[in-house]
CSV table of C-alpha atoms in Angstrom, one decimal:
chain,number,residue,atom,x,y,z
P,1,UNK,CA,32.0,42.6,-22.2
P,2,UNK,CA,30.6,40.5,-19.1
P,3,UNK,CA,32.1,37.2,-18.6
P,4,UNK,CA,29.0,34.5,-17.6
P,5,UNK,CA,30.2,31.5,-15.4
P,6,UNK,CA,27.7,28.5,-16.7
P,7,UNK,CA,25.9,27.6,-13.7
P,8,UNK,CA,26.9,24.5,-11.7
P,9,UNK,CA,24.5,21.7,-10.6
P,10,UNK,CA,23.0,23.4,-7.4
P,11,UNK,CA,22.9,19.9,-6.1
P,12,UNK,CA,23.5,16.1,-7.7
P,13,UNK,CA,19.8,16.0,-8.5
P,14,UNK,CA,20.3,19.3,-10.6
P,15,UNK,CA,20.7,19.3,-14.1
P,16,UNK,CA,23.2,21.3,-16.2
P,17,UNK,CA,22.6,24.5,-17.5
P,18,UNK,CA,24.2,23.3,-20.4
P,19,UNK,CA,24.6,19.9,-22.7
P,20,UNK,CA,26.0,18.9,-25.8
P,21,UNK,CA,26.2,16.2,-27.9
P,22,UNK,CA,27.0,15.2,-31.4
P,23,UNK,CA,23.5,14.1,-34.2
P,24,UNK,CA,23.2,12.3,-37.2
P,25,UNK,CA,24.9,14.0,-40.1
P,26,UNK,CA,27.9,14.7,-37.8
P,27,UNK,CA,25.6,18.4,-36.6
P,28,UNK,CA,26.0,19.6,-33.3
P,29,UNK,CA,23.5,19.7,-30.7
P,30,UNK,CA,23.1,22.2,-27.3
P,31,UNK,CA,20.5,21.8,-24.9
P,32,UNK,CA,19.6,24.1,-22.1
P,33,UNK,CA,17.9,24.6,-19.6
P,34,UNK,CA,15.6,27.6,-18.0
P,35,UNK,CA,15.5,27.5,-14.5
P,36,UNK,CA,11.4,27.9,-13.6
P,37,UNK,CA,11.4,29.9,-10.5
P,38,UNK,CA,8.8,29.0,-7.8
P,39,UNK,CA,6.2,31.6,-6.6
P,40,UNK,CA,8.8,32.4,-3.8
P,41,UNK,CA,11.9,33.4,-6.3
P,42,UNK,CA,13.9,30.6,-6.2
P,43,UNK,CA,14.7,27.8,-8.8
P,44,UNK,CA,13.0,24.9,-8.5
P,45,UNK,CA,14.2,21.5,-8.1
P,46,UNK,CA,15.2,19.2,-10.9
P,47,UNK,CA,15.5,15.8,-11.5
P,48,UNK,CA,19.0,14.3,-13.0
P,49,UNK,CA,17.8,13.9,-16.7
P,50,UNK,CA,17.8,17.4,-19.1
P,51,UNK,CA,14.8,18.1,-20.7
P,52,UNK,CA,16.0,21.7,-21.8
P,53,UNK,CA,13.7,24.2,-22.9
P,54,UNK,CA,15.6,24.7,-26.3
P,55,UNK,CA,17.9,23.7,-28.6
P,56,UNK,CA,20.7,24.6,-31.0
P,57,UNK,CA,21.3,22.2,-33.3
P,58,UNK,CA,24.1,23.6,-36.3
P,59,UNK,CA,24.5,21.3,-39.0
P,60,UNK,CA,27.3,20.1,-41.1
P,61,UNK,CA,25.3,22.7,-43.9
P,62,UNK,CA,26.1,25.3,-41.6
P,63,UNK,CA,22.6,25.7,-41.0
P,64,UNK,CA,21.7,27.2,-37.6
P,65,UNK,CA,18.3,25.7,-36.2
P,66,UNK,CA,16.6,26.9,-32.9
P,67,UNK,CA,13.5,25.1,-31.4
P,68,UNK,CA,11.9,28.1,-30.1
P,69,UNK,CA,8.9,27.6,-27.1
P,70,UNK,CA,7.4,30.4,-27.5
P,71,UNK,CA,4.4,31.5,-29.6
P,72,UNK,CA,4.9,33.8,-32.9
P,73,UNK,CA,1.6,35.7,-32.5
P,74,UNK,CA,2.2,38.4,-34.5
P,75,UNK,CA,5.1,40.2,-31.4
P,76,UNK,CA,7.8,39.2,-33.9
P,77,UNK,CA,9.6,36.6,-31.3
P,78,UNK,CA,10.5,34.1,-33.9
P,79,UNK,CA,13.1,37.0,-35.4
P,80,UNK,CA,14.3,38.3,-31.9
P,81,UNK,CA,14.8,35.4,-30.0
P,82,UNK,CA,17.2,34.3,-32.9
P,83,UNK,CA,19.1,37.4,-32.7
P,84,UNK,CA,19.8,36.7,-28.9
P,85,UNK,CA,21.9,33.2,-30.4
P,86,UNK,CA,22.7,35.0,-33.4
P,87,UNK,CA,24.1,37.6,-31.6
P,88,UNK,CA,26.9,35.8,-29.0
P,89,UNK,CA,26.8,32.5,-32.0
P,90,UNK,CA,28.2,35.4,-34.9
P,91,UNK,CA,27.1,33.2,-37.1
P,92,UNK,CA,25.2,33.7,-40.4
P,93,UNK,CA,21.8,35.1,-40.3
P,94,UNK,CA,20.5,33.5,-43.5
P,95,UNK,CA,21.6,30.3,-42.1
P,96,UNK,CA,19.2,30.7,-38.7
P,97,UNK,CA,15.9,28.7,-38.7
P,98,UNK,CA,13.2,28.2,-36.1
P,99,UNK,CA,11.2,25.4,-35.3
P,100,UNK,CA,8.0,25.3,-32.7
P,101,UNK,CA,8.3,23.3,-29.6
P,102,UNK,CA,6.3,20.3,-29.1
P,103,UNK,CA,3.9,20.4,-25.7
P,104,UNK,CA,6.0,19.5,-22.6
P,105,UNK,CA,6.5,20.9,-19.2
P,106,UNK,CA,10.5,21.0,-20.5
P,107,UNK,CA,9.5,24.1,-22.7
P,108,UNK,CA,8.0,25.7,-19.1
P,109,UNK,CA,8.4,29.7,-19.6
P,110,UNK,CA,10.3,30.6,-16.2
P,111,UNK,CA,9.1,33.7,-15.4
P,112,UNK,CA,5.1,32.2,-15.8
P,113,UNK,CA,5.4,28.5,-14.7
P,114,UNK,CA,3.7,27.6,-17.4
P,115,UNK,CA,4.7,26.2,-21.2
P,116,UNK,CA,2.5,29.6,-22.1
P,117,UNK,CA,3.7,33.2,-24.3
P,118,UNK,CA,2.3,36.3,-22.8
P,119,UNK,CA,2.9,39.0,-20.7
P,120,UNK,CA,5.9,39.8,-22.7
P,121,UNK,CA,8.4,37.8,-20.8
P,122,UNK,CA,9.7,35.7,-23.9
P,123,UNK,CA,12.7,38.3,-24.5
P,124,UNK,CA,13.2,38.4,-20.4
P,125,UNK,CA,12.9,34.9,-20.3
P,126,UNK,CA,15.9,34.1,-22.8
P,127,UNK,CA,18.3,37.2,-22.8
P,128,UNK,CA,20.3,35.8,-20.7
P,129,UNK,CA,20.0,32.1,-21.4
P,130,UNK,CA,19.8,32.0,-25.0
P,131,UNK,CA,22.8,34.3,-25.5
P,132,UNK,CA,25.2,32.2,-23.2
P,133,UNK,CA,24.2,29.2,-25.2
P,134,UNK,CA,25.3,31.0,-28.1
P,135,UNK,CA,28.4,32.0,-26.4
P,136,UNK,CA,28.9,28.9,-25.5
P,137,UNK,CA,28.5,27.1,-28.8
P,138,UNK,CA,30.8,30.3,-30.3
P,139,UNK,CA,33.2,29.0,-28.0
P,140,UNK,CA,33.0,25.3,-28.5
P,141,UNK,CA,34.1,26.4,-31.7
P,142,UNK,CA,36.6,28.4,-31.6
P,143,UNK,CA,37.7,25.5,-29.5
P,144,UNK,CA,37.8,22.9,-32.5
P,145,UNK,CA,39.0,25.2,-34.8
P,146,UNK,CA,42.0,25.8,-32.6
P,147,UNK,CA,42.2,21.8,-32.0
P,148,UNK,CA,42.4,21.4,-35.7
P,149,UNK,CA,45.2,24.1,-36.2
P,150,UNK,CA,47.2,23.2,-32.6
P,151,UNK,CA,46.9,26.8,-32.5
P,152,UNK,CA,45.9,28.7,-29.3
P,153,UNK,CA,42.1,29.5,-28.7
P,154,UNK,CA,43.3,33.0,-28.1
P,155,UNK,CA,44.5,33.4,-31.6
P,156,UNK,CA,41.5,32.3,-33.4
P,157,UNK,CA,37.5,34.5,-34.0
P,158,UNK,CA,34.1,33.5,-34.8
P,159,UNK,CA,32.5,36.0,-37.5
P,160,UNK,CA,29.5,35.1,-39.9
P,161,UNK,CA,29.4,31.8,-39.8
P,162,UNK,CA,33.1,30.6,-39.7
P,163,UNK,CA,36.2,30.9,-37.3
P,164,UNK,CA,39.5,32.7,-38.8
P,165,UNK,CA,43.1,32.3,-37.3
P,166,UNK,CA,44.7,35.7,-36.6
P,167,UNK,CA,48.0,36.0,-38.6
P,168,UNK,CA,47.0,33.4,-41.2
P,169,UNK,CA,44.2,33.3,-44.0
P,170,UNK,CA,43.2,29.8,-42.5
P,171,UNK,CA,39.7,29.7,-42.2
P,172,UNK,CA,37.0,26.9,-41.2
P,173,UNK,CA,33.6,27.0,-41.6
P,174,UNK,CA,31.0,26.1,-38.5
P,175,UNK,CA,29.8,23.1,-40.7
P,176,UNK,CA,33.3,21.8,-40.6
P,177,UNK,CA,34.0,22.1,-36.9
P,178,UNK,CA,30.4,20.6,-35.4
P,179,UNK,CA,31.7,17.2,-35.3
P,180,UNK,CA,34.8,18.4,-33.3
P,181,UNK,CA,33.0,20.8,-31.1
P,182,UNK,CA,31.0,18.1,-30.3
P,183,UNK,CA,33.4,16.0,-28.4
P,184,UNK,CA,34.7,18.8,-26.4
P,185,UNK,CA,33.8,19.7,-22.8
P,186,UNK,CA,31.3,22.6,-22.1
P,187,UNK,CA,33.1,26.0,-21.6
P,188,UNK,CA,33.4,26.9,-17.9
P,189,UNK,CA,33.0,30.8,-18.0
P,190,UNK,CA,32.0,32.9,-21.5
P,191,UNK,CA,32.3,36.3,-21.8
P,192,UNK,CA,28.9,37.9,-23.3
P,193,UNK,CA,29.2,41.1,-25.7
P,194,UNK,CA,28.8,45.0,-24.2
P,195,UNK,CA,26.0,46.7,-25.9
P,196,UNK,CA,27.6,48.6,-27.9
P,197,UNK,CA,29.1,45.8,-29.5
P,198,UNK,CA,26.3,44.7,-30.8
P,199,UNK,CA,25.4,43.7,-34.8
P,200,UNK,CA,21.9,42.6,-35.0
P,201,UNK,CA,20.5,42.9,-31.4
P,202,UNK,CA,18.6,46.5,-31.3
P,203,UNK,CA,19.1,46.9,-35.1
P,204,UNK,CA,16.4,46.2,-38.1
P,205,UNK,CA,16.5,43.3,-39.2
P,206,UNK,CA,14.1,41.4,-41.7
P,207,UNK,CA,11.4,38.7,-39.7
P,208,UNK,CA,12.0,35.6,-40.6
P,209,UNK,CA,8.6,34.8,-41.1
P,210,UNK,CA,7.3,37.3,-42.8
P,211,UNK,CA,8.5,35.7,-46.5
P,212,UNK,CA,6.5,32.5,-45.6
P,213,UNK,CA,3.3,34.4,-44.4
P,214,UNK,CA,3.6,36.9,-47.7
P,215,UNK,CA,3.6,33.6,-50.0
P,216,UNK,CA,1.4,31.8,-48.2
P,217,UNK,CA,3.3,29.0,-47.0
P,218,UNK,CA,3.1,29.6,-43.8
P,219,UNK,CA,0.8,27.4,-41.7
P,220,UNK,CA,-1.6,27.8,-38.8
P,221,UNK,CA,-3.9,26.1,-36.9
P,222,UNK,CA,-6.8,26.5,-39.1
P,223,UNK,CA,-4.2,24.7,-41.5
P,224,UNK,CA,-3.8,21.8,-40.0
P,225,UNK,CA,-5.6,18.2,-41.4
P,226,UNK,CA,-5.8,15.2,-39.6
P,227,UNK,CA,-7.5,11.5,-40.8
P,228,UNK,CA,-11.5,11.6,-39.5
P,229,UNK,CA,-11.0,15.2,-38.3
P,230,UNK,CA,-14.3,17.0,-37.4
P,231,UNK,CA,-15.2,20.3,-36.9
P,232,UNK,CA,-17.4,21.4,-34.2
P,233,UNK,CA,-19.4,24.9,-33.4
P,234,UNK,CA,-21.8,25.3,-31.0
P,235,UNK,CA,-25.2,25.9,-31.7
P,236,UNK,CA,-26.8,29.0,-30.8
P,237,UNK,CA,-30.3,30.3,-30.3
P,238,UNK,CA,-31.8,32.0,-33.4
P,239,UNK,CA,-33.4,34.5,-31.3
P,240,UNK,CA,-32.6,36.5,-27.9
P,241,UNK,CA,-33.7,34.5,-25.2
């Protein structure tokens, strides 16, 4: 294992790494941020307010929904970026959803400078990020389970969705704990899983969209409708020349 300290504001302008906060329906929700690094290498400056380039939000339904800025174009991102969270998160696969980002310079890939998906940089981008957000939120967890129980963190696991006390058949499900994991403070330090400790990361595992594409549910630009919209082509010569 590799423990990851959560990066600290590099200066009081800087932004945290890291937020969380409580939504409607008693879910909890984590920002965070990707620092965009400047032609030169290093991160570039921020301004006080987090606009994080995703979010976790995990419901009271146990439900597990990342907004995910990078393009699905066929490269199978919206099934392995997932796995990153999924990965540190442990929590239930069938439970993880993606939504697209909306157009704003907080969904800026890093390693481009641009809200753009290419050059194969949206694993690089988030390996790191993405899974100590998931640790993070794994941890969060824990935490509230442990709150709930006046148990020690130490004696408590996250597997599949759920945290179990060691010793005892007691047994909480994420759902139950959002609204107390949201009032806790942000882990300082979270230790990351060794390779070889991986479960879905490296292994098959079934794209999440592909049940939506077979059925034809799945939209895409050509899909989309709006009130008065028009179509235009351009108008070509009928003959060379």
């Amino acid at each position: 294992m590799s423990t990851v300290k959560i990066p600290e504001p590099i200066n009081e302008g800087r932004r945290d790494f890291i937020k969380v906060s409580a939504v409607a329906g008693g879910g909890l929700l984590i920002g965070f941020h990707f620092p965009t690094l400047t032609r030169f290498g290093a991160a570039e400056a921020a301004d006080a307010d987090l606009k994080p380039n995703a979010w976790i939000r995990i419901g009271a339904d146990d439900s597990v929904t990342l907004t995910c800025a990078s393009s699905e174009m066929g490269q199978g991102v919206y099934t392995a970026i997932p796995m990153l969270l999924a990965e540190e998160l442990e929590c239930d696969w069938s439970r993880i959803k993606v939504e697209m980002a909306p157009a704003d310079k907080a969904y800026t890939n890093p390693l481009i400078g641009q809200q753009l998906t290419g050059g194969s940089t949206a694993i690089r981008a988030c390996w790191t990020p993405l899974r100590t957000a998931g640790a993070s939120a794994r941890e969060l967890l824990i935490n509230a389970a442990a709150q709930t129980w006046k148990a020690k963190p130490a004696d408590c696991r996250a597997e599949n969705g759920a945290v179990l006390h060691k010793g005892s058949e007691r047994r909480l499900r994420y759902g139950e704990l959002v609204a107390t994991a949201a009032k806790l403070p942000v882990p300082q330090a979270v230790i990351l899983k060794d390779s070889n400790e991986f479960k879905l990361i490296g292994k098959p595992t079934p794209r999440l969209d592909s049940p939506a594409k077979v059925n034809g549910s799945a939209k895409f630009g050509l899909d989309v409708q709006l009130p008065g919209l028009l179509t235009a082509v351009v108008a070509r010569c009928p003959v060379p020349g």
